[in-house]
PDB file of C-alpha atoms and ligand atoms in Angstrom:
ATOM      1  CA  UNK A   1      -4.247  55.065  31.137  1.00  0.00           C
ATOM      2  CA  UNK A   2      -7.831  55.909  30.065  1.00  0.00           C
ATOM      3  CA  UNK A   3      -8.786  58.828  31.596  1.00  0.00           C
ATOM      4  CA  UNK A   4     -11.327  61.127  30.888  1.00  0.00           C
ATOM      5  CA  UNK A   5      -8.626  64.115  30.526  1.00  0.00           C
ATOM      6  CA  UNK A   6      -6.991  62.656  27.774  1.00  0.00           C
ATOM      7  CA  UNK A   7     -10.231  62.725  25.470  1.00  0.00           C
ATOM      8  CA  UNK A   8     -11.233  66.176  26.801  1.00  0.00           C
ATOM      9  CA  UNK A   9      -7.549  67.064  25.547  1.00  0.00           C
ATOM     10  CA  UNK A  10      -7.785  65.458  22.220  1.00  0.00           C
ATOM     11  CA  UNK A  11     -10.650  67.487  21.170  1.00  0.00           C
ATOM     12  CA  UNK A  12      -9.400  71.095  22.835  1.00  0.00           C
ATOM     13  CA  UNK A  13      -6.627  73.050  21.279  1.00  0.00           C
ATOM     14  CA  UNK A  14      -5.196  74.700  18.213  1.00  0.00           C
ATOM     15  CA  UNK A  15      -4.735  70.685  16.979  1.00  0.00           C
ATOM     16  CA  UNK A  16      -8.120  70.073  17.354  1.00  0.00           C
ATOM     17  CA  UNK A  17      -8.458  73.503  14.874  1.00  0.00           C
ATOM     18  CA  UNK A  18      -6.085  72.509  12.276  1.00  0.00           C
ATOM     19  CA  UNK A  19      -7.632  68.905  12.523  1.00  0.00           C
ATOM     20  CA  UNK A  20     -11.350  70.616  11.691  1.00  0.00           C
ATOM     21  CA  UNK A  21      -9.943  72.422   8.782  1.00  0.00           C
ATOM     22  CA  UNK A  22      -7.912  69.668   7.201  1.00  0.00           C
ATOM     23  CA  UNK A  23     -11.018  67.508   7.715  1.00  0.00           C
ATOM     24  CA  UNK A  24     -13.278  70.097   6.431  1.00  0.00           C
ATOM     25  CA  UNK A  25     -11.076  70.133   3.020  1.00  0.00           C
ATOM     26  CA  UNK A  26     -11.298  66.130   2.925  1.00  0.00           C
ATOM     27  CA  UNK A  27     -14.874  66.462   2.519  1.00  0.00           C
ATOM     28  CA  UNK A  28     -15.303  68.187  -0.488  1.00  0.00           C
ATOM     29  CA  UNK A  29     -13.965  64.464  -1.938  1.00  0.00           C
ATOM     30  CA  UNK A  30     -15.608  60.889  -1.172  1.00  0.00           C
ATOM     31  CA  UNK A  31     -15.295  60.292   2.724  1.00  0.00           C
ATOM     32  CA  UNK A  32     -14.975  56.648   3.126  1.00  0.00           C
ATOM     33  CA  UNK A  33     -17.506  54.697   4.817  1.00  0.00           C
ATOM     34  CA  UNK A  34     -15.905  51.940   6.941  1.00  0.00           C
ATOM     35  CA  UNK A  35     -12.204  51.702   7.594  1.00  0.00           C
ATOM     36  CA  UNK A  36     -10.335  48.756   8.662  1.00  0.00           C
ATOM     37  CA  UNK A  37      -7.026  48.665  10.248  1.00  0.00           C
ATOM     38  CA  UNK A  38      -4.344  46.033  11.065  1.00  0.00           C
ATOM     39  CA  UNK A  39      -2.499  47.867  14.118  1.00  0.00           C
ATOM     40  CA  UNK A  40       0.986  46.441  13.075  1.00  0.00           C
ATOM     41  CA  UNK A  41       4.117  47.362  15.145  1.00  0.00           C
ATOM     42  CA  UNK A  42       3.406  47.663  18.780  1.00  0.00           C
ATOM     43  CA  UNK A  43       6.658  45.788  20.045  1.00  0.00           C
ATOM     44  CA  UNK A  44       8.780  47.509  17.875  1.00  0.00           C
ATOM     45  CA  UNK A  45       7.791  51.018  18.806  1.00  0.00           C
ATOM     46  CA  UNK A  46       8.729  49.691  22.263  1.00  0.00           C
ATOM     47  CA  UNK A  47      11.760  48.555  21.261  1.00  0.00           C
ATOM     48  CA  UNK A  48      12.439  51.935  19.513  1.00  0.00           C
ATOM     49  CA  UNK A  49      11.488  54.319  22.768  1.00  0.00           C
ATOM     50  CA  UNK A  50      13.423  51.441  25.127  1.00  0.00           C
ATOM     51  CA  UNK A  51      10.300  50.686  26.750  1.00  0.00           C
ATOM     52  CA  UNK A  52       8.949  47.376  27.629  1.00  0.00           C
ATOM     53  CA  UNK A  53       6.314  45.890  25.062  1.00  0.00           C
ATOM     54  CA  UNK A  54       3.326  45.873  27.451  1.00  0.00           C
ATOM     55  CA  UNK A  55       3.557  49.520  27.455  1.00  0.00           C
ATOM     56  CA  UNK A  56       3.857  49.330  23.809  1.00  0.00           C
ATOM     57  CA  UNK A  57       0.209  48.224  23.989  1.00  0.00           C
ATOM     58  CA  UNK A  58      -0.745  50.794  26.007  1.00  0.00           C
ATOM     59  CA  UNK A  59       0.618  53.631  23.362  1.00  0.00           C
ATOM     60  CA  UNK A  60      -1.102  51.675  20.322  1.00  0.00           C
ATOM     61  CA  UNK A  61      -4.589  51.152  22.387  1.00  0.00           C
ATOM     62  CA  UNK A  62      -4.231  54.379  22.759  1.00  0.00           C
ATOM     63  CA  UNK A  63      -3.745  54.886  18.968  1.00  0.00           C
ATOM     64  CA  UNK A  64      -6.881  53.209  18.867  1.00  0.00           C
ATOM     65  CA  UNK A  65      -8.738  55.670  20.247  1.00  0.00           C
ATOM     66  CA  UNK A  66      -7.235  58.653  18.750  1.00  0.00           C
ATOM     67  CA  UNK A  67      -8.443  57.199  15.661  1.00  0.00           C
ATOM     68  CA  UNK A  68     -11.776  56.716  16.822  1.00  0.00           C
ATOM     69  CA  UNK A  69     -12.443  60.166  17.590  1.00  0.00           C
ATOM     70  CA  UNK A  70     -10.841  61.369  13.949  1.00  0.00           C
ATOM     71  CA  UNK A  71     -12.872  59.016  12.189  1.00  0.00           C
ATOM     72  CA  UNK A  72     -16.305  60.239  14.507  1.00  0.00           C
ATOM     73  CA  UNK A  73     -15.171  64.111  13.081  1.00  0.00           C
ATOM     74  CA  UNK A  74     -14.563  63.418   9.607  1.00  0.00           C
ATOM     75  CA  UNK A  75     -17.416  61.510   9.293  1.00  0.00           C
ATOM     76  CA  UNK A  76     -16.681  58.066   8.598  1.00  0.00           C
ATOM     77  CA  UNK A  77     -19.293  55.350   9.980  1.00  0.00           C
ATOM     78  CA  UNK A  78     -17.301  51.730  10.829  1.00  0.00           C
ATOM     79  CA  UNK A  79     -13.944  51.572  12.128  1.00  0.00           C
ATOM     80  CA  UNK A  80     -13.039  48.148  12.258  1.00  0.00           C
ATOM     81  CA  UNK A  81      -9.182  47.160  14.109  1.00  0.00           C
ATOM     82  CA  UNK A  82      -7.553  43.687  14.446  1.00  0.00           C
ATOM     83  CA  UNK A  83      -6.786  43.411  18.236  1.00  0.00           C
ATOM     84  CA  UNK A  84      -6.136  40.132  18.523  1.00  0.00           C
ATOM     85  CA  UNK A  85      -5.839  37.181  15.929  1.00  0.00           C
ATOM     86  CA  UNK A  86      -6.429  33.690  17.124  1.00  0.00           C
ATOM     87  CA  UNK A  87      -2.770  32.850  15.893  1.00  0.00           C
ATOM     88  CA  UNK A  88      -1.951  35.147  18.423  1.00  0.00           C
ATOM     89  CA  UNK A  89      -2.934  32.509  21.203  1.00  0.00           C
ATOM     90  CA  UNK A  90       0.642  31.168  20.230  1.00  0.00           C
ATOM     91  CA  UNK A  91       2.648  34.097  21.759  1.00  0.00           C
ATOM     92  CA  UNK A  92       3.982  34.701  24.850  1.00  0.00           C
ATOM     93  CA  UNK A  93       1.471  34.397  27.686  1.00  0.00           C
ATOM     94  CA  UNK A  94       2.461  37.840  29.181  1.00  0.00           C
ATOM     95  CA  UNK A  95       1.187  39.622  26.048  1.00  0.00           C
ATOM     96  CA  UNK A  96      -1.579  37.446  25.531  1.00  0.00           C
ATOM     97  CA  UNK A  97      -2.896  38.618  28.920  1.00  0.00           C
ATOM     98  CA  UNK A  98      -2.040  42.237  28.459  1.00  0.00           C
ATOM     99  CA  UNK A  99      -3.524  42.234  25.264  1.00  0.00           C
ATOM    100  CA  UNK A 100      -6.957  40.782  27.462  1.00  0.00           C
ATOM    101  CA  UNK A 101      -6.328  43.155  29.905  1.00  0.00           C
ATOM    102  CA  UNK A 102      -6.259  45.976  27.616  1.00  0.00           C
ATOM    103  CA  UNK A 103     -10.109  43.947  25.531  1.00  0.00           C
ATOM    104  CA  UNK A 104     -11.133  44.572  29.315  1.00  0.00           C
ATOM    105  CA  UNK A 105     -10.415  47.990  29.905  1.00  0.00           C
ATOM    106  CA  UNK A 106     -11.529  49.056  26.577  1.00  0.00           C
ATOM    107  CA  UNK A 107     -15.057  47.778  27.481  1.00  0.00           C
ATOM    108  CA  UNK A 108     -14.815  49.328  30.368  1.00  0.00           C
ATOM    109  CA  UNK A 109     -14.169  52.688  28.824  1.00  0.00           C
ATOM    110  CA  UNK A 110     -16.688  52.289  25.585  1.00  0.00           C
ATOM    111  CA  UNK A 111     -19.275  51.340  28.436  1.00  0.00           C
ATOM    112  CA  UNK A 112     -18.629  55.001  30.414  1.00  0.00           C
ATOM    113  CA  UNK A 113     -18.862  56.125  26.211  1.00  0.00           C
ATOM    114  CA  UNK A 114     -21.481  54.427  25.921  1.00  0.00           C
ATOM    115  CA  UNK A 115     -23.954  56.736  28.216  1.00  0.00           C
ATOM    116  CA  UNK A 116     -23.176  59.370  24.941  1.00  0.00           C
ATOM    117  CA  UNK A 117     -25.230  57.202  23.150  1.00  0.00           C
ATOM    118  CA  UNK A 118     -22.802  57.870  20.295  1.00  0.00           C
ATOM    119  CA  UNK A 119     -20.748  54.661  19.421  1.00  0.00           C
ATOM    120  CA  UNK A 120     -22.180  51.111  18.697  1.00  0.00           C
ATOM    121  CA  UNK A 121     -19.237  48.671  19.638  1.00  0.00           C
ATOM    122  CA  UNK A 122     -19.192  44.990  18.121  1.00  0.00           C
ATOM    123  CA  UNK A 123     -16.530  42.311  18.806  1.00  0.00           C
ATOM    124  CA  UNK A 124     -16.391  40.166  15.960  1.00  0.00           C
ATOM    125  CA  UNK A 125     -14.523  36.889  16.070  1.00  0.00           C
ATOM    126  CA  UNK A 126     -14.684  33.458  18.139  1.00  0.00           C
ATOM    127  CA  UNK A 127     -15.933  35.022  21.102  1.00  0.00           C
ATOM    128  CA  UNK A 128     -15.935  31.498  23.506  1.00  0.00           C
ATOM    129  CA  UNK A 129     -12.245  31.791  23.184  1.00  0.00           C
ATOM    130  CA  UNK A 130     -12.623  34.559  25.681  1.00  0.00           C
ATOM    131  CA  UNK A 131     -12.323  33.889  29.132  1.00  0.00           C
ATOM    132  CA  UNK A 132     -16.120  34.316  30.898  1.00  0.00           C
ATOM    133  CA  UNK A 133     -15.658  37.770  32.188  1.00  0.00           C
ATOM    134  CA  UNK A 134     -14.640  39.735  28.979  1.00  0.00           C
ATOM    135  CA  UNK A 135     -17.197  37.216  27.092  1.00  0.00           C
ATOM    136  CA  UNK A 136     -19.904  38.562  29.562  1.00  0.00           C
ATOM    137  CA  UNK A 137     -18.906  42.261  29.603  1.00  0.00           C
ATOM    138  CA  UNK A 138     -18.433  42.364  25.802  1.00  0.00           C
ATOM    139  CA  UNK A 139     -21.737  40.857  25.531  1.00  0.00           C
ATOM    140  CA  UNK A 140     -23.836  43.080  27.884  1.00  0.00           C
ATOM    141  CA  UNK A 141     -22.047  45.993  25.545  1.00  0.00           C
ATOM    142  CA  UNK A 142     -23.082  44.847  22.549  1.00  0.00           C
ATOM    143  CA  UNK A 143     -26.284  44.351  23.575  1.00  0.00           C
ATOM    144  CA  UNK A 144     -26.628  47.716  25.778  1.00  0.00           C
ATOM    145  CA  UNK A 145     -25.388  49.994  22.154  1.00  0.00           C
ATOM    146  CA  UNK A 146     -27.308  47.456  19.598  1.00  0.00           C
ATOM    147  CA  UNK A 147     -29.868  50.503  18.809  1.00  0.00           C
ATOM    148  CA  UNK A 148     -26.839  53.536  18.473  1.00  0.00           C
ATOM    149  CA  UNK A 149     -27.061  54.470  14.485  1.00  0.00           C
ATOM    150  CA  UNK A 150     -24.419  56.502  14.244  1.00  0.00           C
ATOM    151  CA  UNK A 151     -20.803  54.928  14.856  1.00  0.00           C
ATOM    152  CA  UNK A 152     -19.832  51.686  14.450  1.00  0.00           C
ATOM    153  CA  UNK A 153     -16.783  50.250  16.383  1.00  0.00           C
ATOM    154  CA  UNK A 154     -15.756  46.730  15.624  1.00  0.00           C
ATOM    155  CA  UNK A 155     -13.254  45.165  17.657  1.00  0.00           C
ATOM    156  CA  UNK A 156     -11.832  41.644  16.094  1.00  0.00           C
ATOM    157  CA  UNK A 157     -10.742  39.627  18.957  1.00  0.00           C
ATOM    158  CA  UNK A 158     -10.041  36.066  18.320  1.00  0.00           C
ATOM    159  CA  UNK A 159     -10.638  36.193  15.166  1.00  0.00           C
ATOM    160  CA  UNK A 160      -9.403  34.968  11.559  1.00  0.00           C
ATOM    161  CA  UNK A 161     -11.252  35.382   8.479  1.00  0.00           C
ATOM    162  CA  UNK A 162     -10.941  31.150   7.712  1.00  0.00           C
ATOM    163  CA  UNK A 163     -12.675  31.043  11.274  1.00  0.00           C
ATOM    164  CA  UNK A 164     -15.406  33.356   9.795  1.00  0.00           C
ATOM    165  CA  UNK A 165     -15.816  31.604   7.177  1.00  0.00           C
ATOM    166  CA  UNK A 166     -16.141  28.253   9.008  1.00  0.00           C
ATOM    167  CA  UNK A 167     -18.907  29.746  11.161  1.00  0.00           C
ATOM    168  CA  UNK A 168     -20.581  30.708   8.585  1.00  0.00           C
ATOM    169  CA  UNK A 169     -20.479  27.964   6.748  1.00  0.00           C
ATOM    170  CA  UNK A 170     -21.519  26.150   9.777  1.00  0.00           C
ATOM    171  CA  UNK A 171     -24.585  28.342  10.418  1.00  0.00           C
ATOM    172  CA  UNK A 172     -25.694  28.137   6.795  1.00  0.00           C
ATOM    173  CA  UNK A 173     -25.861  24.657   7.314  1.00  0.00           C
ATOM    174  CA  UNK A 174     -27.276  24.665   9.825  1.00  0.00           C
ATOM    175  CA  UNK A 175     -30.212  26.615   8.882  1.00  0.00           C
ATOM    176  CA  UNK A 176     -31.272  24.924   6.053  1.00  0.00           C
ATOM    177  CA  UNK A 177     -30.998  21.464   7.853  1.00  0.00           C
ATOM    178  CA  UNK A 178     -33.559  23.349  10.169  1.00  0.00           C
ATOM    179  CA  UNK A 179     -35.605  24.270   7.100  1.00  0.00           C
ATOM    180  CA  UNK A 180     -35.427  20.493   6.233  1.00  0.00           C
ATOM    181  CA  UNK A 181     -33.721  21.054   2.917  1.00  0.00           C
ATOM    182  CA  UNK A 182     -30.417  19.291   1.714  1.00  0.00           C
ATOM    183  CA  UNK A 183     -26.955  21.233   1.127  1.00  0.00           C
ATOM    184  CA  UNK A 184     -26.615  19.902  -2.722  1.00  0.00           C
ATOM    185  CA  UNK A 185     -29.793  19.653  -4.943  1.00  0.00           C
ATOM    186  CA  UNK A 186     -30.787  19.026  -8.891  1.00  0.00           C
ATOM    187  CA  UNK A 187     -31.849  21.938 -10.556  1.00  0.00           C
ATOM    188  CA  UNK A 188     -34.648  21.023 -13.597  1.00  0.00           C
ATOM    189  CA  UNK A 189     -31.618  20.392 -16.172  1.00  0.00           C
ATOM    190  CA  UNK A 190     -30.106  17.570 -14.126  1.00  0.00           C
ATOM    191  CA  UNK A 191     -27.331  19.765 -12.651  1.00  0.00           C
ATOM    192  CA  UNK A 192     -25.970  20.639  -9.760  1.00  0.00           C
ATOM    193  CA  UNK A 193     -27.480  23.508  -7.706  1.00  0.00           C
ATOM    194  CA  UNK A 194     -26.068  25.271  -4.869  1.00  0.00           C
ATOM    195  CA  UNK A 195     -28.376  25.389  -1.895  1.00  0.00           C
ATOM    196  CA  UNK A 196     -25.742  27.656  -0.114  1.00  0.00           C
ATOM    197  CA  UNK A 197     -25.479  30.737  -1.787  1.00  0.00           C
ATOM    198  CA  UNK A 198     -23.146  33.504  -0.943  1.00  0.00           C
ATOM    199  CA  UNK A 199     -26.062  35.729   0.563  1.00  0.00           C
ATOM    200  CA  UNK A 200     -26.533  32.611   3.380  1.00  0.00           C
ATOM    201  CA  UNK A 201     -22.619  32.843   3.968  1.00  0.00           C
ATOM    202  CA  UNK A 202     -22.577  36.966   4.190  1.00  0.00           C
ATOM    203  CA  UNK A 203     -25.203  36.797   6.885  1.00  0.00           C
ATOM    204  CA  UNK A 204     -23.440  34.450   9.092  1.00  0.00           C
ATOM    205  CA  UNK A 205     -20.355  36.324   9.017  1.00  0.00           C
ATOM    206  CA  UNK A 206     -19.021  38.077  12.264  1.00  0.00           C
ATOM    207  CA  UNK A 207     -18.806  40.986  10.146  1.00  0.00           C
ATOM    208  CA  UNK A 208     -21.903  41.156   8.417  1.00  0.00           C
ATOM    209  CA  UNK A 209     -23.098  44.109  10.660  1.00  0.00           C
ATOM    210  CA  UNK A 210     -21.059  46.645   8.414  1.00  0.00           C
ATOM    211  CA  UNK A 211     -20.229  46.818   4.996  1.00  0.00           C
ATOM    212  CA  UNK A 212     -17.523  46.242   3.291  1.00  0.00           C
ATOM    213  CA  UNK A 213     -14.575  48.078   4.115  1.00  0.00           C
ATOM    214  CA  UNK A 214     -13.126  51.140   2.090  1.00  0.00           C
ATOM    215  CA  UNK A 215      -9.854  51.694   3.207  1.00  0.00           C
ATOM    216  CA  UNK A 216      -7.475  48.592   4.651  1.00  0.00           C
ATOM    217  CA  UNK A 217      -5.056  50.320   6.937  1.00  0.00           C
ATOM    218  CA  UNK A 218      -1.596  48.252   7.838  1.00  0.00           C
ATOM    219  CA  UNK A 219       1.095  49.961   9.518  1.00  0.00           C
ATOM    220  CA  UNK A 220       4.379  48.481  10.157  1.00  0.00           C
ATOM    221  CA  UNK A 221       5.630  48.480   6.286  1.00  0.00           C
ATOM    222  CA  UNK A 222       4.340  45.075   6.215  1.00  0.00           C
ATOM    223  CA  UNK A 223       2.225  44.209   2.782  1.00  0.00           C
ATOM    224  CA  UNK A 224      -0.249  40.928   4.435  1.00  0.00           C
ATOM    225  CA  UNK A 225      -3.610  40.739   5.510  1.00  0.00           C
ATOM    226  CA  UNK A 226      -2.247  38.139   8.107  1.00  0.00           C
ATOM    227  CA  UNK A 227      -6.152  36.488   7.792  1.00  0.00           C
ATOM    228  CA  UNK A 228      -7.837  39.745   8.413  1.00  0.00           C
ATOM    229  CA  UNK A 229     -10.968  40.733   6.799  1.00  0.00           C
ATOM    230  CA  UNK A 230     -10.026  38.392   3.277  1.00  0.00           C
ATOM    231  CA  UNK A 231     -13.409  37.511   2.513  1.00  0.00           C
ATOM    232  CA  UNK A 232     -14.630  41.247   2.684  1.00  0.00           C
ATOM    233  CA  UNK A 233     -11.601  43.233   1.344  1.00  0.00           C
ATOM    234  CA  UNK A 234     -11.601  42.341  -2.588  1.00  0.00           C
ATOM    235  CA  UNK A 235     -12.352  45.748  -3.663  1.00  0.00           C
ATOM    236  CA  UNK A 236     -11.111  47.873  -0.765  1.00  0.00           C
ATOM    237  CA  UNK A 237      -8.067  50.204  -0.915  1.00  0.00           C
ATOM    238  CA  UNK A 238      -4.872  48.772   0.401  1.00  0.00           C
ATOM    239  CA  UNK A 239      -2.977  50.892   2.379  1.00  0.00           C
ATOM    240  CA  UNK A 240       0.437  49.747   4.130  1.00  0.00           C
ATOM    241  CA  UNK A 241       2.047  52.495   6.142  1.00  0.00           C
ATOM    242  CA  UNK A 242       6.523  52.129   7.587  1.00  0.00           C
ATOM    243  CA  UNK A 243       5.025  54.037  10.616  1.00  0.00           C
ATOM    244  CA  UNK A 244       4.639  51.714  13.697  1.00  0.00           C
ATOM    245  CA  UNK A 245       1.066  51.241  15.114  1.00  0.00           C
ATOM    246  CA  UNK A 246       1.422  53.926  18.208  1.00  0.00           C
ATOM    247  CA  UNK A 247       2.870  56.532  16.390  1.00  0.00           C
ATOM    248  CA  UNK A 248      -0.557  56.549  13.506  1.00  0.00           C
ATOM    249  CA  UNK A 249      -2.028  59.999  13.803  1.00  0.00           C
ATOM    250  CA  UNK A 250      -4.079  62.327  12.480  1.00  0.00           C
ATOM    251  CA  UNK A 251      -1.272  63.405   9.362  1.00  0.00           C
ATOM    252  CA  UNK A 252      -1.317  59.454   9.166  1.00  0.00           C
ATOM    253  CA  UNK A 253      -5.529  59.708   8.629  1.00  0.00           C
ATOM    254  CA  UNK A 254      -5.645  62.006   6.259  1.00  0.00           C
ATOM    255  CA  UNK A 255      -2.944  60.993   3.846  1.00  0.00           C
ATOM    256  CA  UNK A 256      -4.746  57.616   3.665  1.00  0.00           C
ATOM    257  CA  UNK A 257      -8.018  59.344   2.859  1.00  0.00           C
ATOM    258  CA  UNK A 258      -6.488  61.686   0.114  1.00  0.00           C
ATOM    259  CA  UNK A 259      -4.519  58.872  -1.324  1.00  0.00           C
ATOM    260  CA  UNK A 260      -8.162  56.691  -1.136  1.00  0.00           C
ATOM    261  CA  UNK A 261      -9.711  60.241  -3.088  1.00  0.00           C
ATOM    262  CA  UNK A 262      -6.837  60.016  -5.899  1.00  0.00           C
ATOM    263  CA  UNK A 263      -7.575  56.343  -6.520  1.00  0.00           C
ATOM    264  CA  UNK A 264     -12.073  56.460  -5.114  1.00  0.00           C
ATOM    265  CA  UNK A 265     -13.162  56.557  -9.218  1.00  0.00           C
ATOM    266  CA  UNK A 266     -11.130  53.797 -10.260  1.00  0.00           C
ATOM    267  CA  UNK A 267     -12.294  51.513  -7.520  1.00  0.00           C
ATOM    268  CA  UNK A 268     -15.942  52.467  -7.935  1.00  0.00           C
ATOM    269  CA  UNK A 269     -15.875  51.965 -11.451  1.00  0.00           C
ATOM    270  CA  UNK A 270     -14.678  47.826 -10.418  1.00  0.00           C
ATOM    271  CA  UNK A 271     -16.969  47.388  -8.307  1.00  0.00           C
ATOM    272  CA  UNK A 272     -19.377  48.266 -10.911  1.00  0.00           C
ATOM    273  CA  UNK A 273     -18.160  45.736 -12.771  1.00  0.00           C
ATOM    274  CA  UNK A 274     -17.946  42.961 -10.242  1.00  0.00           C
TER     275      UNK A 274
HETATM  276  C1  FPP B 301      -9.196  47.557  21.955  1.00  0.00           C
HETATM  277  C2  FPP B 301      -8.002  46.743  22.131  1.00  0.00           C
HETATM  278  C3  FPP B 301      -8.139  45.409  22.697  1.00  0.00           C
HETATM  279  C4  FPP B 301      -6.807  47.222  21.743  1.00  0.00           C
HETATM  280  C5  FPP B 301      -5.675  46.363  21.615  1.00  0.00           C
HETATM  281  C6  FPP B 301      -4.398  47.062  21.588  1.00  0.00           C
HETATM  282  C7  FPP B 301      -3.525  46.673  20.454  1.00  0.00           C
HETATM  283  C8  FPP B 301      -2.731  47.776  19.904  1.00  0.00           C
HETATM  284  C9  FPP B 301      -3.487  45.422  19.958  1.00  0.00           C
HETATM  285  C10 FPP B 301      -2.607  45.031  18.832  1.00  0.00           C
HETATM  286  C11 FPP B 301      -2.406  43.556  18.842  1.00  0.00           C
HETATM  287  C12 FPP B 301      -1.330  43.044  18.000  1.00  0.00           C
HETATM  288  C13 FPP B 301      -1.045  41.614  18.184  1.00  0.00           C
HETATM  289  C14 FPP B 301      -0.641  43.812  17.128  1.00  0.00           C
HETATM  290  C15 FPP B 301       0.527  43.398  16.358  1.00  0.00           C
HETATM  291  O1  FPP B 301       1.613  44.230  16.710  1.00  0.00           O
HETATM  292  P1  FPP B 301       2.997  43.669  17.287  1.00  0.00           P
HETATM  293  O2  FPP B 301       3.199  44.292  18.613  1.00  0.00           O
HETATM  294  O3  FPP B 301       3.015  42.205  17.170  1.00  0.00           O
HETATM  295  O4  FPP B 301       3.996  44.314  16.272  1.00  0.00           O
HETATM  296  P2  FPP B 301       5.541  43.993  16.031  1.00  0.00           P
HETATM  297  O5  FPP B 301       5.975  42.828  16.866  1.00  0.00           O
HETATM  298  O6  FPP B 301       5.578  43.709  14.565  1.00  0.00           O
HETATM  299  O7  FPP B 301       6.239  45.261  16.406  1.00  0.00           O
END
C-alpha cells in the first residue's frame, strides 16, 4: 500500500494548491509545535465502507501519513500518534499482528524517507514487548535519523503513560543508587526532602525527546486519553473529533489548528501561571 506514487500524488495537484493557501493563512496565527493524536476509529470505518478491519488499518496508516506530510508544510515540528497501546495486547491476535505488520512496513517506508534526511522517527514505549525484528529495525532507525533537526515523528508502540512513568521512575532510581545517594533524605530543618525531583522523572520518560504537546487530537467522538500522553498533556488543547481515524484530512487539520488559534492566548497565559 505504500508506494512511492501515492506521496508524489499527495503533494501534486490543485489540492496540494488550496492546501498551500489555507496553510499559508494559518500562519499568520500561532502554528503549534508538537501535535499528538489518538487515531480512534479504524474498525468502525471498516464496518461503515463493509470492508474487513485489517484493511481498516491500512486506510488509517495511511491517515497517518497524510498527516505527516500536512504537518511537514504547515510547519509544525513533532507529530506524535498512538499506534498501539499495551492494553491492546488483549485483542484479537489477527489485529495485533496486522497492527505489527503495519509498525514493520512503516519502518520500512520512513527508512526509504529517511535518505531525505528530513524526518527524525522515535518509537516511544516498552520497546522489548516487540518481537526481535521490529525491535532491531526500529532501533537501527532511530539511530540512523538521531542527527535530522527538522521533523520529529514519534510512534507510541507498546506504550501507556503508567508504563512511562514506571520506567522512569525506575531509571531515576536507578541513577542515583549509581551516584550512591538514597531515594528519601533530611533536609537541614529535619524534613523530608525529595531526592527524585520531577526534572529526574522528565528525562527518563520515552517522550522526553519532544516537548510537550500543543494540540491532543482524538477522533472517534470519544472524550479519553485511554493512558496516552497523561503525564505530558496538562496544558495541551483537547481536541475530540465524530470523524473516524481514516477519514482525518487536511479540512480535519486545519479546523483543529484554527480552533487551537481561538483558544492559543488563554492557554499560554496558564501555563504562565503553572
Ligand atoms: C505507524 C503505524 C504502526 C500505524 C498504525 C496504524 C493504526 C491506524 C493504528 C491504530 C491502532 C488502534 C488500536 C486504533 C484504535 O482504533 P480502533 O480500530 O480500535 O477503533 P474502533 O474499534 O473504535 O473503531
Amino acid at each position: 500500500m505504500f508506494r512511492e506514487d501515492i506521496i508524489i500524488g499527495i503533494f501534486s495537484g490543485w489540492r496540494s494548491f488550496l492546501r498551500k493557501c489555507l496553510f499559508r493563512v494559518l500562519r499568520v496565527g500561532p502554528i503549534p509545535s508538537h501535535i499528538a493524536v489518538i487515531m480512534d476509529g479504524n474498525r468502525r470505518y471498516a464496518k461503515k465502507k463493509k470492508i474487513d478491519d485489517m484493511t481498516g488499518y491500512d486506510a488509517g496508516a495511511l491517515a497517518l501519513l497524510h498527516l505527516i506530510i500536512y504537518c511537514m508544510e504547515l510547519g509544525v515540528k513533532y507529530v506524535t500518534a498512538y499506534a498501539f497501546s499495551i492494553d491492546n495486547f488483549r485483542r484479537h491476535p489477527e489485529e495485533v499482528q496486522k497492527i505489527m505488520d503495519l509498525t514493520m512496513e512503516s519502518v520500512m517506508l520512513l527508512t526509504w524517507m529517511s535518505k531525505l534526511r528530513l524526518v527524525r522517527v522515535h518509537f516511544a514505549g516498552n520497546l522489548q514487548l516487540l518481537s526481535a525484528d521490529i525491535q532491531d529495525a526500529a532501533k537501527r532507525l532511530m539511530e540512523s535519523t538521531a542527527g535530522y533537526k527538522n521533523f520529529v515523528l514519534t510512534i507510541c508502540i507498546c506504550y501507556t503513560c503508567s508504563d512511562e512513568i514506571l520506567h522512569a521512575v525506575e531509571e531515576s532510581c536507578k541513577e542515583k543508587w549509581d551516584d550512591g545517594i538514597g531515594i528519601m533524605g533530611y533536609d537541614e530543618a529535619n524534613d523530608y526532602e525529595r531526592l527524585i525531583k520531577v526534572v529526574d522523572i522528565e528525562k527518563h520518560m520515552y517522550m522526553a525527546i519532544a516537548p510537550d504537546p500543543d494540540i491532543l487530537i482524538r477522533t472517534g467522538g470519544e472524550y479519553r486519553l485511554s493512558n496516552f500522553l497523561v503525564w505530558q498533556s496538562s496544558c495541551c488543547h483537547l481536541s475530540s473529533l465524530g470523524t473516524v481515524w481514516p477519514e482525518f484530512g487536511v479540512f480535519h487539520l486545519v479546523w483543529v489548528v484554527l480552533d487551537f488559534q481561538q483558544n492559543y492566548r488563554y492557554v499560554a497565559k496558564k501555563k504562565l501561571q503553572l
